[in-house]
mmCIF file of N, CA and C in Angstrom:
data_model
loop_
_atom_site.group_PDB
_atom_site.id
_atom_site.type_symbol
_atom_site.label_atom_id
_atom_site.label_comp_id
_atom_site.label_asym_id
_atom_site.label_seq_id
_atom_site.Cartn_x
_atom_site.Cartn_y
_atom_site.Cartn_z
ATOM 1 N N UNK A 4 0.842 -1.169 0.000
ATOM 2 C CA UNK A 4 0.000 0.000 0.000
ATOM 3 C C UNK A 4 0.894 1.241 0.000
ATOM 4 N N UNK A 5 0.684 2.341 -0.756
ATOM 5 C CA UNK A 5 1.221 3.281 -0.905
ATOM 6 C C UNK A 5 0.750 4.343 -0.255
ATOM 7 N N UNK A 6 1.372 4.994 0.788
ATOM 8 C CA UNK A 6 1.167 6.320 1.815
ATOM 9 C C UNK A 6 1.057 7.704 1.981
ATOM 10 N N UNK A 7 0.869 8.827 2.149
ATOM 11 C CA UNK A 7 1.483 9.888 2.046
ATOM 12 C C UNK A 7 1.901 10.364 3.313
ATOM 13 N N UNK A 8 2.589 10.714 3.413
ATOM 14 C CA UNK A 8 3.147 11.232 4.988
ATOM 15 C C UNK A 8 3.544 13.051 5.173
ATOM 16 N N UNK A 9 3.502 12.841 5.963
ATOM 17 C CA UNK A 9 3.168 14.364 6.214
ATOM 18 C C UNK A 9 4.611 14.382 7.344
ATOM 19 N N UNK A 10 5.744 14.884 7.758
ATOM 20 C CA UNK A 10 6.854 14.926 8.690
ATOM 21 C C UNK A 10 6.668 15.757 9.539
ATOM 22 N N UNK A 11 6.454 15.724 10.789
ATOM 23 C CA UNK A 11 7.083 17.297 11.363
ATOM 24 C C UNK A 11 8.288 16.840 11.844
ATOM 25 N N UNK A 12 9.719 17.195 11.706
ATOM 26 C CA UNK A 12 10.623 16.873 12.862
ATOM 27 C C UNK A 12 10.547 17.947 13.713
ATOM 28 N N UNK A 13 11.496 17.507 14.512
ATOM 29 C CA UNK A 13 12.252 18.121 15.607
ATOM 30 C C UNK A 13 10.843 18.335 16.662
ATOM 31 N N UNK A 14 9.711 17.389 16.798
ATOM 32 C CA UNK A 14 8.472 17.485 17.620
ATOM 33 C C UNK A 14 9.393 16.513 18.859
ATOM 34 N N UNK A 15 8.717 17.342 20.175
ATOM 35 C CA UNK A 15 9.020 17.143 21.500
ATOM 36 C C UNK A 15 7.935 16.126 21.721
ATOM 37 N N UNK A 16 7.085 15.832 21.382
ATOM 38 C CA UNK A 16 6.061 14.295 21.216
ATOM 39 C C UNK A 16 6.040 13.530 19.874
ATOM 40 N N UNK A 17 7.087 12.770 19.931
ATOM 41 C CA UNK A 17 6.613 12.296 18.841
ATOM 42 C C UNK A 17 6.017 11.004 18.586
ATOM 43 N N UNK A 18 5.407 10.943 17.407
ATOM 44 C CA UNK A 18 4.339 9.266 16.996
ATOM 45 C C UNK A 18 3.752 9.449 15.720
ATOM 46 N N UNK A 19 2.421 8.695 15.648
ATOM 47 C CA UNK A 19 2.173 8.452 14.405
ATOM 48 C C UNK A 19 0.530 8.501 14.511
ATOM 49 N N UNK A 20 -0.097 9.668 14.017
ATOM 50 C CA UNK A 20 -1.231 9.702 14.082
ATOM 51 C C UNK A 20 -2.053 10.961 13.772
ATOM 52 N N UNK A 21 -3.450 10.975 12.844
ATOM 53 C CA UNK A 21 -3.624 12.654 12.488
ATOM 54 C C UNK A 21 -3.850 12.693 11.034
ATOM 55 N N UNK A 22 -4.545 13.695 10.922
ATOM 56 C CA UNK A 22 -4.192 13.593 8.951
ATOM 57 C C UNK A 22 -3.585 15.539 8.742
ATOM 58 N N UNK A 23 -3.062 15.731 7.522
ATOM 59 C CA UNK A 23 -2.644 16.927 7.197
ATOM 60 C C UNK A 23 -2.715 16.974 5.849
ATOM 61 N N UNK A 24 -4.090 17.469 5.617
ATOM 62 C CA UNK A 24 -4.232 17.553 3.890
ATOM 63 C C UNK A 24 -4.477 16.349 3.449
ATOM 64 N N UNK A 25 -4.670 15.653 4.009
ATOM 65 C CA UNK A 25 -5.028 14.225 3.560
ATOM 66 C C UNK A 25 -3.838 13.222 3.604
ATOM 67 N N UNK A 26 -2.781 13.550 4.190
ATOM 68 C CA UNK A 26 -1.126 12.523 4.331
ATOM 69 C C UNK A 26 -1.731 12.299 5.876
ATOM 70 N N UNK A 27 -1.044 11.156 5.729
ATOM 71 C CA UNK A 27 -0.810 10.930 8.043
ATOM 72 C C UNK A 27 0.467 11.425 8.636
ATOM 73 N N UNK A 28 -0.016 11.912 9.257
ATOM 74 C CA UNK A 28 1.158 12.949 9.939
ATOM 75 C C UNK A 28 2.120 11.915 10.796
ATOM 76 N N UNK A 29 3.586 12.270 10.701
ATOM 77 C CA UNK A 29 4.408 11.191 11.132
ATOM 78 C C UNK A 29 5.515 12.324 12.477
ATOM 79 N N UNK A 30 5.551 12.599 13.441
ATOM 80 C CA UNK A 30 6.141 13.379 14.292
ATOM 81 C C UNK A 30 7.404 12.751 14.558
ATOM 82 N N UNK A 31 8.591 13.402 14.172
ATOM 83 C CA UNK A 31 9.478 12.857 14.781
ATOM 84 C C UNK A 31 10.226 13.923 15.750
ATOM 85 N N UNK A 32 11.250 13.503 16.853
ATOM 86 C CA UNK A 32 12.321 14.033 17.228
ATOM 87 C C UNK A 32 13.388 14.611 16.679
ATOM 88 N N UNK A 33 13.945 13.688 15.788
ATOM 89 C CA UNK A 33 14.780 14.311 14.815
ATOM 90 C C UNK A 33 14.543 15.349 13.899
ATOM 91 N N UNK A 34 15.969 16.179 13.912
ATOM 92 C CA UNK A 34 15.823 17.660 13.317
ATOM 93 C C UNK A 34 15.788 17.095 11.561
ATOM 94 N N UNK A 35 15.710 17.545 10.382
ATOM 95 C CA UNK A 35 15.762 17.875 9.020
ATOM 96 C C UNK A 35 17.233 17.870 8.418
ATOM 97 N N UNK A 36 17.918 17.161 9.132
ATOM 98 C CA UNK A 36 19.650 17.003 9.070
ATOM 99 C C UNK A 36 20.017 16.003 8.555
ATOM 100 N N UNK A 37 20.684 15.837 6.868
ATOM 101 C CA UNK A 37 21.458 14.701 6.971
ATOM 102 C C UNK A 37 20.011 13.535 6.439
ATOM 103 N N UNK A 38 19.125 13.930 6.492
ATOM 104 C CA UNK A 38 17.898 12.641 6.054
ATOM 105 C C UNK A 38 17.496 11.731 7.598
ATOM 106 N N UNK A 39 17.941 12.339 8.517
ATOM 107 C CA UNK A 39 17.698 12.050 10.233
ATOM 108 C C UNK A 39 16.320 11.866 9.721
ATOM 109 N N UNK A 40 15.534 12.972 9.854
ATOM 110 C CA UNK A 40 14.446 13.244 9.871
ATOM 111 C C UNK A 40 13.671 11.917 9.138
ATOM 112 N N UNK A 41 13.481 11.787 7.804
ATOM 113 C CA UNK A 41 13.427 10.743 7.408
ATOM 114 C C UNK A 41 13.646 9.603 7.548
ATOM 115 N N UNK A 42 14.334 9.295 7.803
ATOM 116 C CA UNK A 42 14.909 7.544 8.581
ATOM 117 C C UNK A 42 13.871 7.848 9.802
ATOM 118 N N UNK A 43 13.536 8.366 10.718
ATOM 119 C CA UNK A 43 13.009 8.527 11.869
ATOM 120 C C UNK A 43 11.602 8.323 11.801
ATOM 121 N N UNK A 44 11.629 8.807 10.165
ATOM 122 C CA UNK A 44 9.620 8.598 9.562
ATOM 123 C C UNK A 44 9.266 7.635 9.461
ATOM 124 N N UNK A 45 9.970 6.633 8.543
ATOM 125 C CA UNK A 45 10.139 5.385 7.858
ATOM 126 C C UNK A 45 10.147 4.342 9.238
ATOM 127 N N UNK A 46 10.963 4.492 10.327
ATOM 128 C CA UNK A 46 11.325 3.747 11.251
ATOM 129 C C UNK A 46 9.754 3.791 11.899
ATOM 130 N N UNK A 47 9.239 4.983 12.414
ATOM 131 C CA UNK A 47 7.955 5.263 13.076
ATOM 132 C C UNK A 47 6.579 4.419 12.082
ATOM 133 N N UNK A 48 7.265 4.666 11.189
ATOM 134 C CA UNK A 48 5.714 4.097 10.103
ATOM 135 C C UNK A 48 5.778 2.737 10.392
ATOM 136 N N UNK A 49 7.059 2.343 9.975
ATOM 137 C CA UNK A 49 7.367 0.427 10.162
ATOM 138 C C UNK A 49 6.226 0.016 11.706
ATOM 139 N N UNK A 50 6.491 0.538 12.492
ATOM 140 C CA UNK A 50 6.417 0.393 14.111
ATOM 141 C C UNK A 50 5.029 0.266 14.297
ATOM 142 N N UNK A 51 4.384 1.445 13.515
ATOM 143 C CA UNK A 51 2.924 1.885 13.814
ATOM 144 C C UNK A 51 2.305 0.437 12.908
ATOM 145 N N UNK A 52 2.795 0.109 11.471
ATOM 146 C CA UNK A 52 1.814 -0.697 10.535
ATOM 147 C C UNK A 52 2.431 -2.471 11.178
ATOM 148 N N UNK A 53 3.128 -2.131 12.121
ATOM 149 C CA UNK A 53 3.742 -3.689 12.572
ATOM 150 C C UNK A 53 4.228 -4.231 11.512
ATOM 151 N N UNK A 54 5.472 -3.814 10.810
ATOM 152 C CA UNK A 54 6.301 -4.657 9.878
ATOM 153 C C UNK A 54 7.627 -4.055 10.001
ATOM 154 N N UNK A 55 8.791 -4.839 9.412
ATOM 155 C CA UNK A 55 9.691 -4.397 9.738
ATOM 156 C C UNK A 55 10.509 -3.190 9.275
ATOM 157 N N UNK A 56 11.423 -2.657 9.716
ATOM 158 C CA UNK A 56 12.021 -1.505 8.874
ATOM 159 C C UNK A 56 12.471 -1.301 7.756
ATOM 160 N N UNK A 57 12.583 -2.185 7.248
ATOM 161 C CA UNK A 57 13.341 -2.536 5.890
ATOM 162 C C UNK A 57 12.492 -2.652 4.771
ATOM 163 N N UNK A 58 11.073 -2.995 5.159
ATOM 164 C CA UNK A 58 10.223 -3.251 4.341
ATOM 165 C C UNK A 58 9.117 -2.121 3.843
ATOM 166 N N UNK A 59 9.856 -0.858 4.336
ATOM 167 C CA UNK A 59 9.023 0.617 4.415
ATOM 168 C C UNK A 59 9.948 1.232 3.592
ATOM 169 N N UNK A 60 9.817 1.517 2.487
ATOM 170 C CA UNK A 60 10.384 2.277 0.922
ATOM 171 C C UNK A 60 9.676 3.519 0.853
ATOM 172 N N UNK A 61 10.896 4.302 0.957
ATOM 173 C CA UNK A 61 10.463 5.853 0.482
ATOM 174 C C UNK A 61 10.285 5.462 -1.090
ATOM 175 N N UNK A 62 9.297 6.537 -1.461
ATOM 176 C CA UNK A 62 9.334 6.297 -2.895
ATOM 177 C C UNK A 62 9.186 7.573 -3.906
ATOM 178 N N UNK A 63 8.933 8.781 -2.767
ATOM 179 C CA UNK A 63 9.525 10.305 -3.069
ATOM 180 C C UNK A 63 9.483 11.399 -2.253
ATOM 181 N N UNK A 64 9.646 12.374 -1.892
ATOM 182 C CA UNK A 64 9.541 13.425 -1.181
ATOM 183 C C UNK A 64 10.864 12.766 -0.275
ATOM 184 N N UNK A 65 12.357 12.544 -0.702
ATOM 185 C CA UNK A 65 13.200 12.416 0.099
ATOM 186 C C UNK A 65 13.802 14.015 1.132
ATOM 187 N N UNK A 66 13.752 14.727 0.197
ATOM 188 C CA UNK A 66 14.114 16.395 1.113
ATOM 189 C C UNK A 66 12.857 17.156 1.026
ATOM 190 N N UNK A 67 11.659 16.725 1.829
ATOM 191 C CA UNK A 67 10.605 16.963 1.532
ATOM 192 C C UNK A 67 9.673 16.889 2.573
ATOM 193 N N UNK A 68 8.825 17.463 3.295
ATOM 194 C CA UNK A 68 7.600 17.132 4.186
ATOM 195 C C UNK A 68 6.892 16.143 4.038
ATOM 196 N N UNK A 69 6.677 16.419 2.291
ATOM 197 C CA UNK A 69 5.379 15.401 2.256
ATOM 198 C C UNK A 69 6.069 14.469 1.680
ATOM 199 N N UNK A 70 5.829 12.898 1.806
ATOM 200 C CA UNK A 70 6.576 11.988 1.273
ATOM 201 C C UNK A 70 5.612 10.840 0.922
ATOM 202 N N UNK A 71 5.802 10.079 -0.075
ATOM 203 C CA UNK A 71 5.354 8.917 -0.057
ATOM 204 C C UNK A 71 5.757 7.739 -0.335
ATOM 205 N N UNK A 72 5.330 7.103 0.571
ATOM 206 C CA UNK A 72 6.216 5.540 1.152
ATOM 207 C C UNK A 72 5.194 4.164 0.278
ATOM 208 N N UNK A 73 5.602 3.020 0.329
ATOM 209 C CA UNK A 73 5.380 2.054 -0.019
ATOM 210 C C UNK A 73 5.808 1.230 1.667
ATOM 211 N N UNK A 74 4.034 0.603 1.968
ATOM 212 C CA UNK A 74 4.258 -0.128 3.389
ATOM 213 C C UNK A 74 3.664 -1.339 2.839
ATOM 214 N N UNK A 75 4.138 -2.543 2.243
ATOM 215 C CA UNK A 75 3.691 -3.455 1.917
ATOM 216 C C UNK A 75 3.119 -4.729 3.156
ATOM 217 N N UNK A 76 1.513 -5.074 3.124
ATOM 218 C CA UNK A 76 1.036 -6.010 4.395
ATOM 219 C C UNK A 76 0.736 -4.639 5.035
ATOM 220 N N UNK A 77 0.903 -3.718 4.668
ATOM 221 C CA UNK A 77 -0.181 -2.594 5.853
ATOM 222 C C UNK A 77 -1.690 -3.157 4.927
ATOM 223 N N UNK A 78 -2.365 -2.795 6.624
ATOM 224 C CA UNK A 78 -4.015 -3.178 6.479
ATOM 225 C C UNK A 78 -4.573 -1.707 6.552
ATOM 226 N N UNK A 79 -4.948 -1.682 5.723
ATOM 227 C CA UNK A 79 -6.080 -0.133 5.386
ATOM 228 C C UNK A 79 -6.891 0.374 6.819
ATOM 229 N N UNK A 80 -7.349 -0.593 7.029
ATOM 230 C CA UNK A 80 -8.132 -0.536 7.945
ATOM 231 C C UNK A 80 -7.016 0.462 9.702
ATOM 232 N N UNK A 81 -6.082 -0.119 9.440
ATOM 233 C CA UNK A 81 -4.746 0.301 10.221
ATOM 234 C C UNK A 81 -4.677 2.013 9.938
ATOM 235 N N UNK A 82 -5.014 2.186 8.578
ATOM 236 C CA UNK A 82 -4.575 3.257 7.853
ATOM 237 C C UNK A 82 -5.760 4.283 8.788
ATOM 238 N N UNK A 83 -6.577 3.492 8.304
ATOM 239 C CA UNK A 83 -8.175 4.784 9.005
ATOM 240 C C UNK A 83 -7.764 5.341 10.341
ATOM 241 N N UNK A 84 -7.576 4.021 11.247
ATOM 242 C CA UNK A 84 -7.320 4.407 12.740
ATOM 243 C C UNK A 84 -6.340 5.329 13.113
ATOM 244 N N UNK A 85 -5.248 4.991 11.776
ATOM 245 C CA UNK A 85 -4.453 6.661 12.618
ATOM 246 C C UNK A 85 -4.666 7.591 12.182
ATOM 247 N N UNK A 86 -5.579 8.043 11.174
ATOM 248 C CA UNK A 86 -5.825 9.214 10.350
ATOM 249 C C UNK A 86 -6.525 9.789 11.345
ATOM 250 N N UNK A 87 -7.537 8.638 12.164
ATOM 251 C CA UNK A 87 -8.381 9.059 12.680
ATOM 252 C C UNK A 87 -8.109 10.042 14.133
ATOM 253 N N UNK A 88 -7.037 9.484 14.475
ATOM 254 C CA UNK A 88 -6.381 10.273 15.834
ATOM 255 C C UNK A 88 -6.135 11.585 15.951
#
């Protein structure tokens, strides 16, 4: 399934939950440095859809807010519940 994500770094709470324009908002700790930020998205998404890290492919928006990932075995249904938060 293919995602859109929405980043904030450098958030003092971070997780996975929310919508922004229609992406799911992905909060990380990490600052916009170096692709930190990113690895930190990807890692959080893996966590939230229960699969592993490796199996969560950026697939554009690498220096970018909005990004979209490829989470293969994410359940849609998974998808609603955090939009919904």
């Amino acid at each position: 399934m293919r995602i859109v994500l929405w980043v904030r770094p450098g958030s003092a709470h971070p997780g996975v939950g929310g919508e922004h324009d229609g992406a799911l908002v992905v909060r990380v700790s990490e600052r916009a440095v170096d692709g930190r930020a990113t690895a930190a998205a990807l890692a959080a998404v893996a966590a939230a859809f229960g699969v592993r890290r490796n199996a969560v492919t950026l697939v554009a928006g690498a220096a970018s807010r909005r990004k979209l990932v490829e989470v293969p075995g994410a359940d849609p249904a998974s998808l609603d519940r955090l939009l919904a938060q």
